[in-house]
Coordinates of C-alpha atoms in Angstrom, one line a residue:
M1 CA 77.7 -20.7 42.8
N2 CA 75.5 -23.8 42.6
V3 CA 72.8 -24.5 40.0
T4 CA 70.0 -23.1 42.3
E5 CA 72.0 -19.8 42.7
A6 CA 72.8 -19.7 39.0
I7 CA 69.1 -19.9 38.0
R8 CA 68.1 -17.5 40.8
Y9 CA 70.7 -15.0 39.4
I10 CA 69.4 -15.3 35.9
E11 CA 65.7 -15.1 36.9
A12 CA 66.4 -12.1 39.1
T13 CA 67.1 -10.1 36.0
H14 CA 63.4 -10.3 35.2
K15 CA 63.2 -7.0 37.1
F16 CA 64.9 -5.3 34.1
G17 CA 61.8 -6.1 32.0
T18 CA 61.7 -6.6 28.3
R19 CA 64.0 -4.4 26.3
L20 CA 63.9 -5.0 22.6
G21 CA 67.1 -4.1 20.6
L22 CA 70.5 -5.6 19.9
E23 CA 72.9 -3.0 21.4
S24 CA 73.1 -4.5 24.9
M25 CA 73.3 -8.0 23.5
G26 CA 76.0 -7.0 21.1
R27 CA 78.2 -5.5 23.9
L28 CA 77.8 -8.5 26.0
L29 CA 78.7 -10.9 23.2
D30 CA 81.7 -8.8 22.3
A31 CA 82.9 -9.1 25.9
M32 CA 82.4 -12.9 25.6
G33 CA 84.5 -13.1 22.4
N34 CA 81.5 -13.5 20.2
P35 CA 80.9 -17.2 20.5
Q36 CA 77.9 -16.9 18.1
D37 CA 80.2 -16.1 15.2
K38 CA 81.7 -19.6 15.5
L39 CA 78.5 -21.5 15.3
K40 CA 76.1 -22.7 12.5
F41 CA 72.4 -21.8 13.1
I42 CA 68.9 -22.7 11.9
H43 CA 67.0 -19.6 13.1
I44 CA 63.2 -20.0 13.7
A45 CA 60.6 -17.3 14.2
G46 CA 56.8 -17.3 14.1
T47 CA 53.8 -17.1 16.4
N48 CA 52.9 -20.8 16.6
G49 CA 54.7 -24.0 15.9
K50 CA 58.3 -22.9 16.6
G51 CA 58.9 -25.3 19.5
S52 CA 57.5 -28.4 17.8
T53 CA 59.4 -27.7 14.5
S54 CA 62.6 -26.8 16.3
T55 CA 62.4 -30.0 18.3
M56 CA 61.8 -32.1 15.1
I57 CA 64.7 -30.5 13.3
A58 CA 67.0 -31.0 16.3
T59 CA 65.9 -34.6 16.8
I60 CA 66.6 -35.5 13.1
L61 CA 70.0 -33.9 13.2
T62 CA 70.9 -35.6 16.5
T63 CA 69.7 -39.0 15.1
A64 CA 71.9 -38.4 12.0
G65 CA 74.9 -38.1 14.2
Y66 CA 75.4 -34.4 14.4
K67 CA 76.1 -32.7 17.7
T68 CA 73.1 -30.4 17.9
G69 CA 72.2 -27.6 20.2
L70 CA 68.6 -26.5 20.8
F71 CA 67.6 -23.2 22.3
T72 CA 63.9 -22.8 23.1
S73 CA 61.6 -21.0 25.5
P74 CA 59.8 -21.0 27.8
F75 CA 60.5 -24.2 29.8
L76 CA 57.8 -26.4 31.1
E77 CA 59.1 -28.0 34.3
A78 CA 62.9 -27.2 34.6
F79 CA 64.9 -24.2 33.6
N80 CA 67.6 -26.4 32.0
E81 CA 65.1 -27.4 29.3
R82 CA 65.7 -24.1 27.5
I83 CA 69.2 -25.0 26.5
Q84 CA 69.7 -28.6 25.1
L85 CA 72.4 -30.7 23.7
N86 CA 71.4 -33.7 21.6
N87 CA 67.8 -33.4 23.0
Q88 CA 69.1 -33.4 26.6
P89 CA 68.8 -30.4 28.9
I90 CA 72.0 -28.7 29.8
D91 CA 73.6 -30.4 32.9
D92 CA 73.8 -28.4 36.1
D93 CA 77.6 -28.1 36.1
S94 CA 77.7 -26.7 32.6
L95 CA 74.8 -24.3 33.4
V96 CA 76.7 -23.0 36.4
A97 CA 80.0 -22.6 34.5
A98 CA 78.4 -20.7 31.6
T99 CA 76.4 -18.5 33.9
I100 CA 79.6 -17.6 35.9
F101 CA 81.4 -16.8 32.6
V102 CA 78.5 -14.5 31.5
K103 CA 78.1 -12.9 34.9
E104 CA 81.7 -11.9 35.1
R105 CA 81.5 -10.1 31.7
I106 CA 78.3 -8.4 32.8
E107 CA 79.9 -7.1 36.0
A108 CA 82.8 -5.7 34.0
L109 CA 80.4 -4.0 31.5
M110 CA 78.4 -2.5 34.4
E111 CA 81.6 -1.0 35.9
E112 CA 81.9 0.8 32.6
G113 CA 78.4 2.2 33.0
E114 CA 76.6 -0.2 30.7
P115 CA 73.0 -1.3 31.6
H116 CA 72.4 -4.8 32.9
P117 CA 71.1 -7.2 30.3
T118 CA 67.6 -8.5 30.4
E119 CA 66.7 -12.0 31.5
F120 CA 66.2 -13.2 27.9
E121 CA 69.6 -11.7 26.9
M122 CA 71.2 -13.5 29.8
V123 CA 69.7 -16.8 28.9
T124 CA 70.6 -16.4 25.2
A125 CA 74.2 -15.5 26.2
V126 CA 74.5 -18.5 28.5
G127 CA 73.1 -20.8 25.7
L128 CA 75.5 -19.5 23.1
Q129 CA 78.5 -19.8 25.4
Y130 CA 77.5 -23.4 26.2
F131 CA 77.0 -24.4 22.5
F132 CA 80.4 -22.8 21.7
Q133 CA 82.1 -24.7 24.5
Q134 CA 80.5 -27.9 23.3
R135 CA 81.6 -27.3 19.7
V136 CA 78.2 -28.2 18.3
D137 CA 77.7 -28.8 14.6
F138 CA 74.3 -27.0 14.6
V139 CA 72.3 -24.8 16.8
V140 CA 68.5 -24.8 16.3
L141 CA 67.8 -21.3 17.6
E142 CA 64.2 -20.3 18.5
V143 CA 63.3 -16.6 18.6
G144 CA 62.1 -15.3 21.9
L145 CA 59.8 -12.4 20.9
G146 CA 59.2 -11.1 17.4
G147 CA 62.5 -11.3 15.5
R148 CA 63.9 -8.0 14.3
L149 CA 64.9 -6.8 17.8
D150 CA 65.0 -10.1 19.5
A151 CA 68.3 -11.0 21.2
T152 CA 68.7 -14.1 19.0
N153 CA 68.9 -11.9 15.9
I154 CA 72.4 -11.0 16.8
I155 CA 73.6 -13.9 14.6
K156 CA 75.0 -12.9 11.3
D157 CA 74.7 -15.7 8.6
P158 CA 72.3 -18.5 9.5
L159 CA 72.4 -21.7 7.5
A160 CA 68.6 -21.6 7.3
V161 CA 65.9 -19.2 8.3
V162 CA 62.4 -20.5 9.1
I163 CA 59.3 -18.4 9.4
M164 CA 56.5 -20.3 11.0
G165 CA 52.8 -19.3 11.0
V166 CA 52.3 -15.6 11.8
S167 CA 49.2 -14.5 13.7
N168 CA 48.3 -11.7 16.1
D169 CA 50.2 -11.9 19.4
H170 CA 52.3 -9.6 21.5
S171 CA 50.7 -6.7 19.7
D172 CA 52.0 -4.3 22.4
Y173 CA 55.6 -5.0 21.2
L174 CA 55.2 -6.1 17.6
G175 CA 52.3 -4.1 16.2
N176 CA 48.6 -4.3 15.9
T177 CA 48.3 -5.6 12.4
L178 CA 49.3 -8.9 10.8
A179 CA 51.5 -7.1 8.4
K180 CA 53.5 -5.3 11.1
I181 CA 53.9 -8.6 13.1
A182 CA 55.0 -10.4 9.9
Y183 CA 57.6 -7.7 9.3
E184 CA 59.1 -8.1 12.8
K185 CA 59.4 -11.8 12.3
A186 CA 60.7 -11.7 8.7
A187 CA 63.5 -9.4 9.8
I188 CA 65.6 -12.4 10.9
I189 CA 66.2 -12.9 7.2
K190 CA 69.8 -11.8 6.4
E191 CA 71.3 -10.9 3.0
G192 CA 71.3 -14.0 0.8
S193 CA 69.5 -16.2 3.4
D194 CA 68.0 -19.5 2.5
V195 CA 64.4 -19.2 3.9
I196 CA 61.7 -21.8 4.5
V197 CA 58.2 -20.3 4.9
Y198 CA 55.3 -22.1 6.6
P199 CA 51.9 -21.6 5.0
Q200 CA 50.8 -18.0 5.8
E201 CA 47.8 -15.7 5.6
P202 CA 48.1 -13.6 2.3
E203 CA 48.7 -10.4 4.3
A204 CA 51.6 -11.9 6.2
L205 CA 53.0 -13.8 3.2
K206 CA 53.3 -10.6 1.1
V207 CA 55.4 -8.9 3.8
I208 CA 57.7 -11.9 4.2
L209 CA 58.2 -12.3 0.5
D210 CA 58.9 -8.5 0.1
F211 CA 61.4 -8.6 2.9
G212 CA 63.1 -11.7 1.5
A213 CA 63.3 -10.0 -1.9
S214 CA 64.9 -7.0 -0.3
K215 CA 67.6 -9.2 1.2
N216 CA 68.1 -11.3 -2.0
A217 CA 67.0 -14.3 -0.1
N218 CA 66.2 -17.7 -1.6
V219 CA 62.7 -18.4 -0.4
V220 CA 61.0 -21.8 -0.3
L221 CA 57.3 -21.8 0.4
V222 CA 56.1 -24.9 2.2
N223 CA 53.4 -26.7 0.1
P224 CA 50.8 -28.5 2.2
D225 CA 50.1 -30.8 -0.7
D226 CA 53.5 -32.3 -0.2
I227 CA 52.4 -34.1 3.0
S228 CA 49.4 -36.3 3.7
I229 CA 48.1 -38.1 6.7
L230 CA 47.6 -41.8 5.9
S231 CA 46.2 -42.8 9.3
H232 CA 46.2 -41.8 13.0
T233 CA 45.7 -43.1 16.5
T234 CA 46.0 -41.5 19.9
H235 CA 49.6 -42.7 19.9
N236 CA 50.9 -41.5 16.5
Q237 CA 50.0 -40.6 13.0
T238 CA 51.4 -42.1 9.8
L239 CA 52.4 -39.6 7.1
K240 CA 53.7 -39.5 3.6
Y241 CA 56.0 -36.8 2.3
Q242 CA 57.0 -36.0 -1.3
G243 CA 58.9 -32.8 -1.7
D244 CA 61.0 -31.6 -4.6
H245 CA 64.2 -33.0 -3.0
L246 CA 63.2 -35.7 -0.6
Y247 CA 60.6 -38.5 -0.4
L248 CA 59.4 -40.4 2.7
D249 CA 56.6 -43.0 2.4
G250 CA 54.6 -44.3 5.4
F251 CA 56.6 -42.8 8.3
S252 CA 55.4 -42.4 11.9
L253 CA 55.1 -39.2 13.8
K254 CA 54.3 -39.2 17.6
L255 CA 53.1 -35.6 17.6
L256 CA 49.4 -35.5 16.9
G257 CA 47.2 -33.3 14.8
D258 CA 46.9 -31.8 11.3
H259 CA 49.0 -28.8 12.4
Q260 CA 51.8 -31.1 13.5
S261 CA 51.9 -32.7 10.1
L262 CA 52.5 -29.2 8.7
N263 CA 55.1 -28.5 11.3
C264 CA 56.7 -31.8 10.3
L265 CA 56.6 -30.8 6.6
T266 CA 58.4 -27.5 7.5
A267 CA 61.1 -29.4 9.4
L268 CA 61.5 -31.8 6.5
E269 CA 62.0 -28.8 4.1
V270 CA 64.8 -27.6 6.4
I271 CA 66.5 -31.0 6.4
A272 CA 66.2 -31.2 2.6
L273 CA 67.9 -27.8 2.4
L274 CA 70.7 -28.9 4.7
I275 CA 71.2 -32.0 2.6
R276 CA 71.5 -29.8 -0.5
K277 CA 74.1 -27.8 1.4
G278 CA 76.2 -30.8 1.9
Y279 CA 75.2 -32.1 5.3
P280 CA 74.2 -35.8 4.8
V281 CA 71.0 -37.1 6.5
S282 CA 69.5 -40.4 5.3
S283 CA 65.8 -41.2 5.0
S284 CA 66.1 -44.0 7.6
Q285 CA 67.6 -41.5 10.1
I286 CA 64.7 -39.1 9.5
K287 CA 62.1 -41.8 9.9
K288 CA 63.8 -43.1 13.1
A289 CA 63.9 -39.5 14.5
L290 CA 60.3 -38.7 13.8
A291 CA 59.0 -41.9 15.2
A292 CA 60.7 -41.1 18.5
V293 CA 60.4 -37.3 18.7
V294 CA 58.5 -36.0 21.7
F295 CA 57.5 -32.5 22.6
P296 CA 56.0 -32.3 26.1
G297 CA 53.0 -30.2 26.7
R298 CA 51.6 -30.3 23.2
F299 CA 48.4 -32.5 23.0
E300 CA 50.2 -34.8 25.4
I301 CA 48.1 -37.8 26.5
F302 CA 48.9 -39.4 29.9
L303 CA 45.9 -41.6 30.5
E304 CA 43.3 -43.1 28.2
K305 CA 40.6 -44.4 30.6
P306 CA 39.7 -41.7 31.5
V307 CA 41.7 -39.5 29.1
V308 CA 44.0 -37.0 30.8
L309 CA 45.9 -34.7 28.5
I310 CA 47.6 -31.3 28.5
D311 CA 48.0 -28.8 25.7
G312 CA 50.0 -25.6 25.8
A313 CA 47.7 -23.8 23.4
H314 CA 48.1 -20.2 24.7
N315 CA 46.7 -18.0 21.9
S316 CA 43.7 -18.2 19.6
N317 CA 45.5 -20.0 16.8
G318 CA 46.8 -22.6 19.2
I319 CA 43.4 -23.0 20.7
Q320 CA 41.9 -23.5 17.2
A321 CA 44.4 -26.3 16.5
F322 CA 43.6 -27.9 19.9
V323 CA 39.8 -27.8 19.2
R324 CA 40.4 -29.5 15.8
N325 CA 42.4 -32.2 17.5
M326 CA 39.6 -32.7 20.1
N327 CA 37.1 -33.1 17.3
Q328 CA 39.3 -35.5 15.4
Y329 CA 40.5 -37.7 18.3
F330 CA 37.7 -37.5 20.8
P331 CA 34.4 -36.7 19.0
N332 CA 31.2 -36.8 21.0
R333 CA 32.9 -37.3 24.4
I334 CA 32.3 -35.6 27.7
I335 CA 35.1 -33.0 27.9
N336 CA 36.1 -31.6 31.3
L337 CA 38.1 -28.4 30.5
F338 CA 40.6 -27.0 32.9
F339 CA 41.7 -23.6 31.5
G340 CA 44.0 -20.7 32.4
M341 CA 45.5 -18.0 30.3
L342 CA 47.6 -14.9 30.5
E343 CA 45.6 -11.6 30.7
D344 CA 47.5 -10.1 27.7
K345 CA 46.4 -12.9 25.3
D346 CA 43.3 -12.9 23.1
I347 CA 41.2 -14.6 25.7
E348 CA 37.7 -13.8 24.4
E349 CA 38.5 -15.1 20.9
S350 CA 40.1 -18.2 22.5
L351 CA 37.0 -18.8 24.6
S352 CA 34.8 -18.6 21.5
Y353 CA 36.5 -21.8 20.2
L354 CA 36.9 -23.5 23.5
V355 CA 33.6 -23.1 25.3
P356 CA 31.4 -24.9 22.7
V357 CA 33.4 -28.2 23.0
A358 CA 33.5 -28.2 26.8
S359 CA 31.0 -30.1 28.9
T360 CA 32.3 -28.7 32.1
I361 CA 34.7 -25.8 32.7
H362 CA 37.1 -25.2 35.5
T363 CA 39.4 -22.2 35.6
L364 CA 42.9 -22.0 37.0
T365 CA 45.5 -19.2 37.5
P366 CA 48.8 -19.7 35.6
N367 CA 52.0 -19.1 37.6
S368 CA 52.7 -15.7 36.1
D369 CA 52.3 -12.1 37.2
R370 CA 50.5 -11.6 33.8
A371 CA 47.9 -14.3 34.5
M372 CA 44.2 -13.7 34.6
P373 CA 43.0 -14.9 38.0
A374 CA 40.9 -18.0 37.9
E375 CA 38.0 -16.3 39.7
K376 CA 38.0 -13.5 37.1
M377 CA 38.2 -15.9 34.2
A378 CA 35.2 -17.9 35.6
A379 CA 33.1 -14.8 35.9
L380 CA 34.0 -13.8 32.3
I381 CA 32.9 -17.2 31.0
Q382 CA 29.7 -17.2 33.0
D383 CA 28.8 -13.6 31.9
S384 CA 29.6 -14.2 28.2
Y385 CA 28.2 -17.7 27.8
G386 CA 25.8 -18.3 30.7
K387 CA 27.7 -21.5 31.6
S388 CA 28.3 -22.6 35.1
V389 CA 32.0 -22.5 35.8
D390 CA 34.0 -23.3 38.9
F391 CA 37.6 -22.3 39.7
Y392 CA 40.4 -23.8 41.7
D393 CA 42.9 -22.0 43.9
T394 CA 45.7 -24.4 43.0
I395 CA 46.4 -26.7 40.0
E396 CA 47.0 -29.5 42.4
E397 CA 43.4 -29.3 43.7
A398 CA 42.2 -29.4 40.1
I399 CA 44.2 -32.5 39.3
K400 CA 43.0 -34.3 42.5
S401 CA 39.4 -33.5 41.5
I402 CA 39.6 -35.8 38.4
D403 CA 37.4 -38.9 38.9
L404 CA 39.4 -41.8 37.5
T405 CA 36.3 -44.1 37.7
K406 CA 34.6 -42.1 34.8
S407 CA 36.6 -43.9 32.1
D408 CA 34.7 -42.4 29.2
E409 CA 35.4 -38.8 30.1
V410 CA 38.2 -36.6 28.7
N411 CA 40.0 -34.3 31.1
V412 CA 42.0 -31.6 29.4
F413 CA 44.4 -28.9 30.8
V414 CA 44.7 -26.2 28.2
G415 CA 46.2 -22.7 28.1
S416 CA 49.3 -20.9 29.3
L417 CA 52.6 -22.8 29.4
Y418 CA 53.0 -21.4 32.9
M419 CA 50.1 -23.5 33.9
I420 CA 50.7 -26.6 31.7
G421 CA 54.2 -27.2 33.1
E422 CA 53.0 -27.3 36.6
A423 CA 50.1 -29.5 35.6
R424 CA 52.4 -31.9 33.9
S425 CA 54.5 -32.4 37.0
L426 CA 51.4 -32.8 39.2
I427 CA 49.7 -35.3 36.9
R428 CA 52.7 -37.5 36.9
K429 CA 52.9 -37.2 40.7
H430 CA 49.2 -37.9 41.5
L431 CA 47.7 -39.9 38.6
L432 CA 50.5 -42.0 37.1

């Protein structure tokens, strides 16, 4: 088996769909010798901000000299991005070896009449096996969907639990109210867990606090007053943090926007917790990490004259954060919007924020069987807002349409990560 065959084997299990629950995952990990029981986890759930916060935590720990695993999803450009060691994607040989190991256990289970694991269960198992083989000090583990029945919730006793912002998403799986969704995400809290909670809507916060109390958890609520933005440019922002256990004055963060300052604050609360637990991290190591951390696809600027940027805002909360960034960094500019979204997302609410800031609108079809076709999206915007909209058959055509002589314009690709990843590759190919 080579790496292409390994990835094809994993992705072929997409046909088994989404199956929430831990029974199948538990059987598979039992057959693997339960590698997860020999690892230390920072477990992160939430609707938005998981990826940025996970990456900041992992980068700080790596910079502090710890061998750090990062498990995240989805990937932007290459499958290997989902499983990282010290901020580097898993190498092809290790991916193949871990996949073969997991595949052999699955085949044995199927001979006993057990169902085939889902794609996400497969990827999670491969990641856990790799991190075990690498003897990592920490795994920063991002939930795939929800929390309670997510495959990652098979872990027993995380060092830290993080609940990021909760908003309406995946309502067909998680429930149609904020309270129900918050419950699903809060359910990664284990008995006696140390929990860091990002600022929440009151309805969600009550559910999280009630669940934490039922588990005798030690809950820390992130306080937005503990961080402030001192200055910002299109390259970085300078922040000040003063928490109860850690103080950082005048440090640089490459990730842009008010929401990233709150994500950073949450990451810093996690690091402060780990320090209190006896894992040393110095202020200079934290500053060095945050000045260097990158998270591709989140308000990522490639060119400045004209501006070309991408943002994987794929639900209404993410779109709101993107619009705030546009108003902050590019006020009163001509905005050429290239937009595509999955059909099961809150498209109409997202458009209510996006359309007013766009000078021109071009629609695209993300590379997913759940995507709203570009032509259908264009018709929806025209009917709802009376704006002229064109659409492109391919993302490559859209990128080639950008006029680089119009140096004052801002060209933004926003929406589904299934679109943003492809756009990122093609921008680097055609425009850089």
